[in-house]
Structure formats: C-alpha cells, structure tokens
Amino acid sequence: MTKNWKSIAEAKNAETKAKIPREWLIPLPPAEIRDVTGYASQFLTPAEIAITESTAHELVGKLAYGKYSSLEVTKAFCHRATIAHQLTNCLMEIFFDKAFKRAQELDDYFHEYKKISGPLHGLPVSLKDSVRIEGEQTTIGYVGWIGKNDTSESEALVTKILRNAGAVFYVKTSVPSGLMSGETVNNIVGYTWNPKNRLLSSGGSSGGEGALIAIRGSPMGVGSDLAGSIRIPAGATGIFGLKPSCGRLPYKNIAQSPNGQETVGGVVGPMTNSIADARLFVQTILEAEPWKHDPGVIELKWRPLEEDETREHAKRGLSFAVMKHNGEITPHPPILRALDIAAAKLRSQGHEVIEWTPPSHKIANSMLLEALSADGGAHTRRNHALSGEQVLPQIAASFSTTLGSLHEKSMTELWDLHVRKLTFQDAYQTYWNSTASLTKTGRPVDALILPWAPSASYPPEKFCYLGYSGFVNLLDYTASVVPVGVKVDKSIDRKAVGYEPVDALDKFVYESYDPEVYHGAPIGIQIVGRRLQEEKVLVISEVVEAALKA
C-alpha cells in the first residue's frame, strides 16, 4: 500500500463515525460511571426505550400484528447502536440508509399483503464483522483488508437466510485483529469496552456483539465461535450465547483467521438477551434447510421431541455435574461463588449435582493451541504485512509472546494431532457415559456446569487463557452461557488468603484479579451438553435460569 497504515485505519474509523447522525451524538459520561447501560437511556424517547428493551420474541409478535412498524423499530435500534458505539467502540460498519430502505420495503409488503414476509419480519439483526454481507466490508480487524466490499457470491449463507426470514441488517460489530484474542481490539476502531464495567473488556472475538447487545443496541446478533468467541463475550457482558456443534448451522462464507483451519471447526451462533430469542434464531435457520446450500451442514431439522423429553426429565429432576477447577487455572473468587450459587439453587429445585473428574483438560487445551497455531502464525503474519500495521499485544500473545515464533506443523504432525484429538474425544465420551453409574436417574449426566473463563472479564492485556471454553470446541460439544444474576462484589469476593498457584500462568491469572476493578461486573456460567444437543442445551439453559431466579 502507498499510504501509511495509520492514515488508512484513521480514515476508515472516521468514515464510520461520520455515518452517525449529528443529532445522535452524546456527551461521554465521567470515568467514574462504569456501568453505562442505564446512561444510554436518557438520550432515547420513551417509545425508543420500550422498543429496544423488548426481546426479539416480543418484537416479532408486535411487528406481525402491526403494533410496530419495521421502520420505527429499525430507527430505534440504530439510534441506540450509535450510543453504544460512542460508549464502547463496538461497531465496525454502519449502513443505516440501507436498513431504513429495507424496513420501509417490509412495511409496504405488510400493508399490501396483510401478512409478514417471514418469522423475523422487520427485526433488526446485528452481524459480527466476520459475517459477510453484500455491499459491505469484512476486515476482521485487519487494516490490509479495508476497501473491498463483499458481493452476493461472497455473502455468508446465514446472512442470506436471515434476510429471507425478514431480518433487517444495520451494523457489523467489532472484533480483535484476525479474531485471535479474547479481548476485542484492533487498529481500526481501537478497544471495545464492556458497557457493564468500562474498566474491563467486552471479551472476544465477538466482543462488539456482546457490548452492543448488553446495552440493548441489538435484539439479536450473529456471533462465531472457534475457541469461545461467543461464550467469552456473552459471559463478560451478561448476555446469553449459544455455541452449536459444527455442521448444525451454516458456516459458509464466514471469514476466519487462519482460514482453512479445520482441525477445530468454527461455528456461528446467536447472541441475545433471552434464551427464547436464541431458540428463535436456530429454528429460523434450520427451517431454511441450510444443508441444501452448504455441504458442511448436517441434514438435521429442529427436534421438538428432544425438547419435550428434556422437559419431562426436568420435571423429575436432572443430573448436573459441576467442575470448579480444570486442573490448570484457578477461577477467581466471584466465579467460584457463582458456581456454588448455581449448584445450591439447582439442588433446591430437585436436581442432582455431582462432581466431574474427566480426562485431563490440560491435554485438550494443549491440542487446541496446537491446532490454532498449526501454521506457525503465517496467516496472521501475512495479513498484518498487507498494510504493515502494528501487531497489538493482545494478538501477539496468541502467537507465543512474539508473532510468528511458533512452530509450523508438517503434514505428518498435523495428522498425528488429528489422531490424538479423536482419541481424546473418545475418552471424554466414555467418561461421560460412565457417569450413569453415579447418578440417581441412571442416565449419564444431562449437562456439565463450569466457568466460561476463570474470571468475570479482563482488564486490557490480561487475557491469556482459553482453557475453560476451548476444550468444548475440541470436543465439538454444544454449550451456552447463562447470566447468574449476581455481580462481582468487592466486599464479598475478596482474594483467597494463602492461595498457592499451580504454576506461573495460574499465578498471572489469579493476580490479575482486583476486587476494586472488577466490582459490578456481571457473572455467567457455562452449560455444556454433548455433540449436536442444541435443543437439549437450550431447554437445560432455561431450567438453570429458572432455578437461579427462584
């Protein structure tokens, strides 16, 4: 490139900011206001607040009965999204004019034919930047990717399906450079902050989605997950996220870095403020029979019988396993408190909770890192070189201190990794099956509960561990993150006295916890089911949520 990479990034960022209407610009809050989710409301009308604080389920119902027009709903979310961006840096692309035109077309259709165009008729849906959409750019945080618009041919299949279902697209959300970090930061829009505690990260790599949805700037977002990229931001920002198994939902034309890595498969999934909204998302995608258009999708329709069976079991009591420590990294005090709360609440509702002592997660996490770095960082290094942009510390950390210092695997080494992965998957499945001898139901445990990460979020440059989320991807299991409903409390969640670290990494993670900094951050827990158990995991998530609220 002839221009300096900084000027290219600054111009792109300025172009995005210029798309915010002047009347929607706001004064920024003082630094002492950490949780800005309520701060946003003062700049909205009562009607906009009512719309944006509704669930997707509520909105599609009101749109279907003509109580709201698609245009007024779209404008309300566009307005709130701009506030979210000014407070957190959560947007990569803004295309409100297209959204307003689309919304008006849907309103015209509704008035002419007296019916909706699809199950998501008129609903604004936000897209993670890696989810390609015709006419807009997909940079995944690389300055060198700026300037190229996606076409109809390169558009993601999930985008096409949602559009055909009646969705209105209006923004794409921020990601870390190359998607390779649990913090969302890039050289284009900067750092994406957590709207519920602005001293902390919104997580990554779907961190822009997490921040936007948490501040109610979107009723439904599309995230992607390769090692926790839906669950980490969902947990950090206090929303719901679902990671399906590979092949359940279409991944066609989703941008990924490193592209072509299939040892551990990437997936798309919903990020929402309610479990019912996540179900709506999955059902809508499956109703379109995506296996006819994406060879990577399994022909597996939505299974209501799986839901019914799980609900029947829940009436008599489910069996849960809880894992408080994975043998590598010690969770912070508020995370351990949340697990204790969840276990106690579930027992009080008649469910069983047992301990979980599976095959070594340390082995799983080592294989995950081997898979994600099999090219020795070549893909990420090559894409940074397109512009000559600075490699941010959070990205360099993914490649062992300095970018490109990892060993590039030979084909023989990669095949060996595949064999070891399959062996581990078999051992884990065998262990899960063996728990039938430990439960009162006589069935293997219905779900595993554990942290999504060892902490409630991360201060800048403190993220360093994928182990609590990434093993799920290696196993190709289905998982969700559910908010516990409590926050970090500095008066309760003090550091443990006499704590002895397992090793240097455990020491680093534990010492990154400061009760003063983390105070007020939301806390979530991860629920893990087995492969292709999306229906079951959604029902169990509802059971856990109900128990936590009881």
XYZ file of C-alpha atoms in Angstrom:
550
model
C 0.000 0.000 0.000
C 1.150 3.535 -0.709
C -0.469 5.146 2.318
C 0.699 4.783 5.885
C -1.386 2.117 7.649
C -2.327 4.534 10.427
C -3.852 7.012 7.993
C -5.820 4.227 6.300
C -7.173 2.991 9.651
C -7.984 6.516 10.819
C -9.817 7.296 7.591
C -11.883 4.117 7.885
C -12.756 4.875 11.504
C -13.676 8.458 10.620
C -15.874 7.215 7.773
C -17.801 5.008 10.196
C -18.210 7.773 12.770
C -19.425 10.169 10.067
C -22.405 7.883 9.485
C -23.746 8.704 12.957
C -26.370 11.485 12.610
C -25.253 14.658 14.392
C -28.416 14.708 16.495
C -27.446 11.292 17.876
C -24.056 12.388 19.207
C -23.893 12.351 23.012
C -21.647 13.746 25.758
C -19.493 10.994 27.210
C -20.055 10.102 30.876
C -17.454 10.762 33.563
C -14.957 7.944 34.110
C -16.437 7.044 37.488
C -19.597 5.766 35.788
C -18.545 2.229 34.987
C -21.906 0.717 34.010
C -23.222 2.779 31.113
C -26.166 0.571 30.141
C -28.537 2.881 32.021
C -26.719 6.034 30.928
C -27.755 5.353 27.335
C -31.474 5.584 28.112
C -31.501 9.336 28.822
C -30.853 10.044 25.139
C -33.808 7.968 23.932
C -37.528 8.693 23.756
C -39.928 6.583 25.852
C -41.031 4.848 22.648
C -37.423 4.029 21.707
C -36.768 2.661 25.184
C -39.866 0.447 25.015
C -38.790 -0.923 21.642
C -35.123 -1.504 22.377
C -35.714 -3.072 25.788
C -38.099 -5.650 24.295
C -36.927 -9.138 23.421
C -36.736 -10.283 19.811
C -39.650 -12.603 20.525
C -41.787 -9.719 21.731
C -40.813 -7.557 18.782
C -41.612 -10.084 16.042
C -45.017 -10.577 17.658
C -45.793 -6.874 17.686
C -44.469 -6.458 14.153
C -46.663 -9.329 12.979
C -49.769 -7.694 14.489
C -48.916 -4.243 13.171
C -48.370 -2.715 16.618
C -44.936 -1.568 15.491
C -43.680 -0.751 12.024
C -40.351 -2.153 10.933
C -39.112 1.366 10.220
C -39.761 2.666 13.747
C -38.167 -0.451 15.286
C -35.152 -0.169 12.990
C -34.674 3.539 13.725
C -34.861 2.895 17.465
C -32.132 0.251 17.342
C -29.982 2.329 15.001
C -30.196 5.196 17.479
C -29.297 3.019 20.454
C -26.494 1.321 18.497
C -24.837 4.691 17.877
C -24.968 5.424 21.601
C -23.449 2.006 22.285
C -20.630 2.727 19.857
C -19.850 6.114 21.370
C -19.625 4.485 24.796
C -17.780 1.258 23.925
C -16.314 1.308 20.348
C -18.422 -1.688 19.335
C -19.171 -1.051 15.638
C -17.076 -1.735 12.529
C -19.617 -0.921 9.808
C -22.737 1.286 9.812
C -25.284 1.164 6.978
C -28.425 2.805 8.348
C -29.660 4.123 4.981
C -29.846 0.574 3.628
C -31.591 -0.539 6.813
C -34.232 2.208 6.579
C -34.899 1.362 2.939
C -35.224 -2.341 3.742
C -37.525 -1.635 6.705
C -39.783 0.542 4.572
C -39.981 -2.190 1.935
C -41.052 -4.669 4.609
C -43.684 -2.237 5.897
C -45.007 -1.768 2.374
C -45.175 -5.536 1.934
C -47.085 -5.905 5.208
C -49.615 -3.211 4.270
C -50.150 -4.594 0.776
C -50.402 -8.314 1.551
C -51.611 -8.167 5.187
C -49.013 -10.722 6.233
C -45.387 -10.932 7.321
C -42.551 -11.849 4.975
C -41.034 -14.421 7.343
C -40.516 -15.357 11.017
C -38.150 -12.412 11.612
C -40.198 -9.879 9.647
C -38.896 -6.387 10.366
C -36.474 -7.428 13.126
C -33.091 -5.647 13.219
C -30.236 -8.170 13.461
C -26.598 -7.225 14.045
C -23.711 -9.106 12.460
C -20.242 -9.803 13.801
C -17.738 -8.358 11.352
C -16.698 -11.854 10.172
C -20.252 -12.476 8.897
C -20.108 -11.304 5.292
C -22.928 -9.229 3.793
C -23.247 -7.989 0.232
C -22.174 -4.394 -0.298
C -20.257 -4.007 2.975
C -16.667 -4.613 4.034
C -15.316 -7.501 6.094
C -11.944 -6.610 7.582
C -11.932 -8.845 10.699
C -9.780 -6.075 12.154
C -7.030 -6.135 9.511
C -6.128 -2.732 8.081
C -4.944 -4.521 4.924
C -8.489 -5.765 4.252
C -10.016 -2.274 4.191
C -11.636 -1.206 0.936
C -13.061 -4.404 -0.525
C -16.850 -4.853 -0.455
C -18.449 -8.276 -0.295
C -20.620 -9.455 -3.175
C -23.687 -11.654 -3.423
C -21.352 -14.578 -4.115
C -19.160 -13.945 -1.066
C -22.066 -13.197 1.293
C -22.450 -15.628 4.203
C -25.242 -18.170 3.868
C -26.515 -17.311 7.355
C -26.910 -13.695 6.179
C -28.982 -14.768 3.180
C -31.207 -16.996 5.331
C -31.854 -14.298 7.922
C -32.647 -11.760 5.210
C -35.106 -14.157 3.567
C -36.702 -14.609 7.008
C -37.369 -10.869 7.175
C -34.364 -9.572 9.127
C -33.109 -6.003 8.744
C -29.308 -5.566 8.848
C -27.914 -2.248 10.026
C -24.438 -2.719 11.619
C -21.421 -5.011 11.755
C -19.646 -5.249 15.082
C -16.040 -5.059 16.206
C -13.596 -7.949 16.545
C -9.927 -8.330 17.515
C -7.442 -8.264 14.636
C -7.736 -11.618 12.865
C -10.250 -12.787 15.515
C -7.362 -14.168 17.542
C -7.942 -12.842 21.054
C -10.347 -12.994 23.964
C -10.199 -9.174 24.056
C -11.663 -7.103 21.232
C -9.119 -4.589 19.967
C -7.872 -3.647 16.510
C -6.043 -0.808 14.816
C -9.212 0.473 13.127
C -11.707 1.247 15.917
C -9.495 0.656 18.945
C -10.537 -1.140 22.144
C -14.111 -2.340 22.705
C -15.032 -1.764 26.337
C -17.529 -3.623 28.497
C -20.657 -1.460 28.926
C -21.324 -3.006 32.349
C -17.853 -2.172 33.631
C -15.792 0.122 31.421
C -12.552 -0.848 33.144
C -12.888 -4.302 31.583
C -13.022 -5.943 28.179
C -16.229 -6.946 26.426
C -14.494 -10.240 25.601
C -13.675 -11.629 22.201
C -13.728 -12.350 19.478
C -17.460 -11.455 19.219
C -16.844 -8.612 21.660
C -18.625 -5.960 19.623
C -21.767 -8.103 19.586
C -21.534 -8.617 23.333
C -21.202 -4.893 24.037
C -23.966 -3.895 21.601
C -26.490 -6.450 22.861
C -25.699 -5.770 26.524
C -26.512 -2.093 26.022
C -29.666 -3.101 24.107
C -28.436 -1.762 20.787
C -29.459 -5.038 19.135
C -32.219 -7.564 19.877
C -30.374 -10.428 18.164
C -26.804 -10.817 16.981
C -24.821 -13.323 14.961
C -21.551 -14.386 16.590
C -18.985 -17.016 15.706
C -17.022 -19.360 17.956
C -13.745 -21.189 17.377
C -12.455 -21.388 20.945
C -15.009 -19.456 22.987
C -15.697 -16.413 20.833
C -19.453 -16.407 21.523
C -19.303 -17.558 25.133
C -16.463 -15.309 26.329
C -18.181 -12.019 25.360
C -21.583 -13.361 26.451
C -20.166 -14.143 29.883
C -18.246 -10.884 30.116
C -21.236 -8.688 29.241
C -24.002 -10.637 30.999
C -25.991 -11.834 27.991
C -26.952 -15.258 26.575
C -24.841 -17.023 23.963
C -25.154 -20.401 22.277
C -22.293 -22.305 20.658
C -23.727 -25.109 18.494
C -21.791 -28.121 17.266
C -20.079 -27.997 13.893
C -22.394 -28.670 10.996
C -25.643 -27.742 12.748
C -25.742 -24.179 11.398
C -24.164 -22.902 8.159
C -20.605 -21.579 8.337
C -20.331 -20.970 4.601
C -18.547 -17.696 3.710
C -17.790 -16.734 7.309
C -14.379 -15.031 7.451
C -11.888 -16.870 9.644
C -8.249 -16.482 10.614
C -6.390 -18.717 9.981
C -8.577 -19.538 7.004
C -8.759 -23.247 6.151
C -8.013 -24.476 9.680
C -10.459 -27.349 10.233
C -8.853 -29.417 12.994
C -11.144 -27.499 15.341
C -14.179 -26.261 13.438
C -15.662 -22.793 13.691
C -19.400 -22.263 14.173
C -21.925 -19.435 14.058
C -24.488 -18.967 16.802
C -26.908 -16.497 18.390
C -26.103 -13.856 20.978
C -29.220 -12.459 22.639
C -30.782 -11.139 25.829
C -33.065 -14.169 26.204
C -32.892 -17.917 25.660
C -36.172 -17.854 23.741
C -34.581 -15.457 21.248
C -31.686 -17.859 20.711
C -34.176 -20.654 20.017
C -35.959 -18.404 17.517
C -32.647 -17.825 15.742
C -31.747 -21.521 15.480
C -35.237 -22.584 14.415
C -35.329 -19.875 11.746
C -32.021 -21.029 10.270
C -32.986 -24.712 10.284
C -36.378 -24.048 8.703
C -34.458 -22.823 5.642
C -32.825 -26.273 5.244
C -29.261 -24.904 5.029
C -27.842 -28.360 4.207
C -29.155 -27.835 0.675
C -26.790 -24.885 0.197
C -23.817 -25.625 2.464
C -22.124 -29.047 2.166
C -20.768 -28.613 5.681
C -24.235 -28.641 7.278
C -25.749 -31.861 8.598
C -29.304 -32.566 7.448
C -30.834 -32.313 10.893
C -34.090 -30.417 11.378
C -35.229 -28.836 14.630
C -36.234 -31.642 17.000
C -39.152 -30.709 19.298
C -39.173 -34.267 20.684
C -35.696 -33.639 22.128
C -37.070 -30.570 23.888
C -40.119 -32.433 25.188
C -38.027 -35.309 26.506
C -35.662 -32.924 28.309
C -38.580 -31.050 29.870
C -40.082 -34.333 31.090
C -36.778 -35.326 32.645
C -36.534 -31.878 34.233
C -39.878 -32.367 35.977
C -38.407 -35.392 37.760
C -35.011 -33.801 38.259
C -31.974 -33.516 36.024
C -28.435 -34.622 36.806
C -25.751 -31.958 36.582
C -22.004 -32.187 37.027
C -20.104 -29.160 38.298
C -16.427 -28.571 37.607
C -14.928 -25.759 39.681
C -11.286 -26.232 38.660
C -9.981 -27.730 35.425
C -6.585 -28.680 36.825
C -4.768 -25.781 35.170
C -6.123 -22.384 36.184
C -7.893 -21.384 39.407
C -11.079 -19.376 38.867
C -11.372 -16.033 40.614
C -13.465 -15.810 43.832
C -16.654 -14.416 42.184
C -16.651 -17.272 39.663
C -16.415 -19.879 42.410
C -19.208 -18.106 44.295
C -21.410 -18.202 41.185
C -20.855 -21.939 40.766
C -21.806 -22.520 44.407
C -24.956 -20.434 43.931
C -25.925 -22.389 40.826
C -25.339 -25.770 42.482
C -27.332 -24.808 45.586
C -30.218 -23.387 43.541
C -30.398 -26.473 41.323
C -30.437 -28.802 44.337
C -33.186 -26.707 45.917
C -35.271 -27.280 42.761
C -34.890 -31.069 42.996
C -31.984 -31.527 40.620
C -28.892 -33.596 41.333
C -25.367 -32.173 41.279
C -22.283 -34.387 41.220
C -18.561 -33.766 40.795
C -16.855 -34.016 37.419
C -13.457 -35.715 37.093
C -12.955 -36.170 33.334
C -9.870 -36.866 31.216
C -7.260 -34.124 31.547
C -8.404 -30.763 30.237
C -4.745 -29.768 30.112
C -4.289 -32.260 27.258
C -7.331 -30.849 25.453
C -6.143 -27.270 25.811
C -2.678 -28.146 24.537
C -4.177 -29.752 21.430
C -6.441 -26.757 20.869
C -3.477 -24.389 20.824
C -1.585 -26.742 18.528
C -4.496 -26.672 16.083
C -4.972 -22.897 16.106
C -1.257 -22.258 15.626
C -0.516 -25.098 13.201
C 0.619 -22.636 10.517
C 3.084 -21.028 12.915
C 1.206 -17.742 12.708
C 1.786 -17.427 8.959
C -1.801 -16.377 8.136
C -1.904 -13.655 10.750
C 1.626 -12.503 9.923
C 0.778 -12.311 6.207
C -2.378 -10.246 6.797
C -0.612 -7.798 9.090
C 2.045 -7.414 6.403
C -0.565 -6.307 3.829
C -0.560 -2.856 5.430
C 2.485 -3.077 7.652
C 0.245 -2.399 10.645
C 1.410 -2.720 14.226
C 0.783 -6.091 15.885
C -1.154 -5.366 19.063
C -0.011 -7.048 22.301
C -3.275 -8.995 22.640
C -2.756 -10.505 19.191
C 0.948 -11.193 19.660
C 0.082 -13.076 22.847
C -1.843 -15.580 20.737
C 1.394 -16.427 18.986
C 3.676 -17.015 21.958
C 4.993 -13.604 23.001
C 6.185 -12.523 19.532
C 4.213 -13.000 16.362
C 5.476 -15.917 14.295
C 7.615 -17.592 16.943
C 5.546 -20.789 16.851
C 6.494 -23.987 15.100
C 4.732 -24.622 11.790
C 3.482 -28.202 11.710
C 4.309 -30.656 8.971
C 1.532 -32.703 7.398
C 2.630 -35.728 9.409
C 2.462 -33.716 12.640
C -0.992 -32.428 11.718
C -2.263 -35.944 11.025
C -0.857 -37.048 14.369
C -2.753 -34.195 16.045
C -5.977 -35.382 14.400
C -5.428 -38.891 15.784
C -4.743 -37.559 19.268
C -7.840 -35.362 19.109
C -10.039 -38.319 18.139
C -8.543 -40.402 20.943
C -9.320 -37.664 23.459
C -12.865 -37.247 22.145
C -13.411 -40.981 22.566
C -12.017 -40.950 26.116
C -14.210 -37.995 27.098
C -17.301 -39.636 25.637
C -16.524 -42.836 27.510
C -16.159 -40.898 30.763
C -19.444 -39.055 30.208
C -21.210 -42.367 29.573
C -19.707 -43.814 32.770
C -21.463 -41.209 34.921
C -24.686 -43.206 34.504
C -23.409 -45.347 37.392
C -23.128 -42.242 39.604
C -26.466 -40.523 39.016
C -29.811 -41.148 40.648
C -31.507 -41.064 37.252
C -29.463 -43.947 35.896
C -28.636 -41.771 32.893
C -25.318 -40.078 32.174
C -25.297 -36.513 33.490
C -27.559 -34.243 31.479
C -25.142 -31.319 31.382
C -21.859 -30.052 32.736
C -21.658 -26.682 34.503
C -18.327 -24.873 34.752
C -16.835 -21.405 34.247
C -16.691 -19.960 30.731
C -13.388 -18.423 31.830
C -11.509 -18.166 35.131
C -12.607 -14.543 35.525
C -15.639 -12.328 35.002
C -13.790 -10.426 32.249
C -10.304 -8.991 31.736
C -8.558 -5.657 32.118
C -6.664 -4.702 28.950
C -3.816 -7.085 28.048
C -4.714 -9.550 30.805
C -6.474 -12.171 28.697
C -4.255 -15.232 28.280
C -6.290 -18.423 28.752
C -8.893 -20.177 26.579
C -8.993 -23.429 28.501
C -12.456 -23.216 30.062
C -14.136 -22.552 26.719
C -11.825 -24.034 24.089
C -11.989 -27.668 25.203
C -15.671 -27.587 24.189
C -14.655 -26.745 20.616
C -12.081 -29.532 20.552
C -14.803 -31.981 21.640
C -17.328 -30.350 19.264
C -19.904 -30.180 22.046
C -22.851 -27.791 22.310
C -22.605 -25.118 25.012
C -24.248 -21.959 26.282
C -23.505 -19.174 28.726
C -26.231 -18.063 31.140
C -26.004 -14.982 33.407
C -26.182 -15.944 37.086
C -27.910 -12.719 38.068
C -25.255 -11.584 40.518
C -22.310 -9.253 40.086
C -18.786 -9.127 41.391
C -18.926 -7.637 44.874
C -15.649 -6.316 46.268
C -16.911 -6.748 49.833
C -17.637 -10.450 49.293
C -15.330 -11.600 46.516
C -12.007 -10.983 48.230
C -8.838 -12.724 47.178
C -8.218 -16.007 48.968
C -5.715 -15.887 51.820
C -2.804 -18.303 51.417
C -3.556 -19.085 47.762
C -0.889 -21.300 46.191
C -0.647 -21.108 42.376
C -0.370 -24.243 40.259
C 2.273 -22.603 38.041
C 3.362 -19.242 36.624
C 0.337 -18.955 34.315
C -2.063 -19.715 37.166
C -0.268 -17.079 39.249
C -0.590 -14.481 36.466
C -4.316 -15.128 36.019
C -5.056 -15.053 39.740
C -3.013 -11.907 40.363
C -4.879 -10.129 37.548
C -7.954 -10.177 39.788
C -8.508 -6.908 41.629
C -11.846 -6.745 43.508
C -11.904 -2.953 43.150
C -11.529 -3.103 39.367
C -13.928 -5.994 38.835
C -16.622 -4.640 41.175
C -20.011 -4.616 39.451
C -19.069 -6.900 36.569
C -21.733 -9.480 35.616
C -21.074 -13.164 36.253
C -22.128 -16.019 33.999
C -21.743 -19.783 33.964
C -21.210 -22.182 31.097
C -23.557 -25.109 30.397
C -22.135 -27.902 28.249
C -24.069 -30.678 26.537
C -22.850 -33.289 24.138
C -22.476 -33.055 20.384
C -25.484 -31.762 18.410
C -27.605 -31.281 21.538
C -28.754 -27.745 20.740
C -32.404 -28.413 21.637
C -31.440 -30.063 24.924
C -28.935 -27.360 25.899
C -31.469 -24.586 25.275
C -34.063 -26.318 27.479
C -31.477 -27.013 30.191
C -30.371 -23.372 30.000
C -33.972 -22.384 30.734
C -34.080 -24.828 33.654
C -30.882 -23.367 35.094
C -32.083 -19.802 34.549
C -35.385 -20.575 36.307
C -33.534 -22.144 39.238
C -31.254 -19.121 39.552
C -34.277 -16.807 39.643
C -36.285 -18.970 42.050
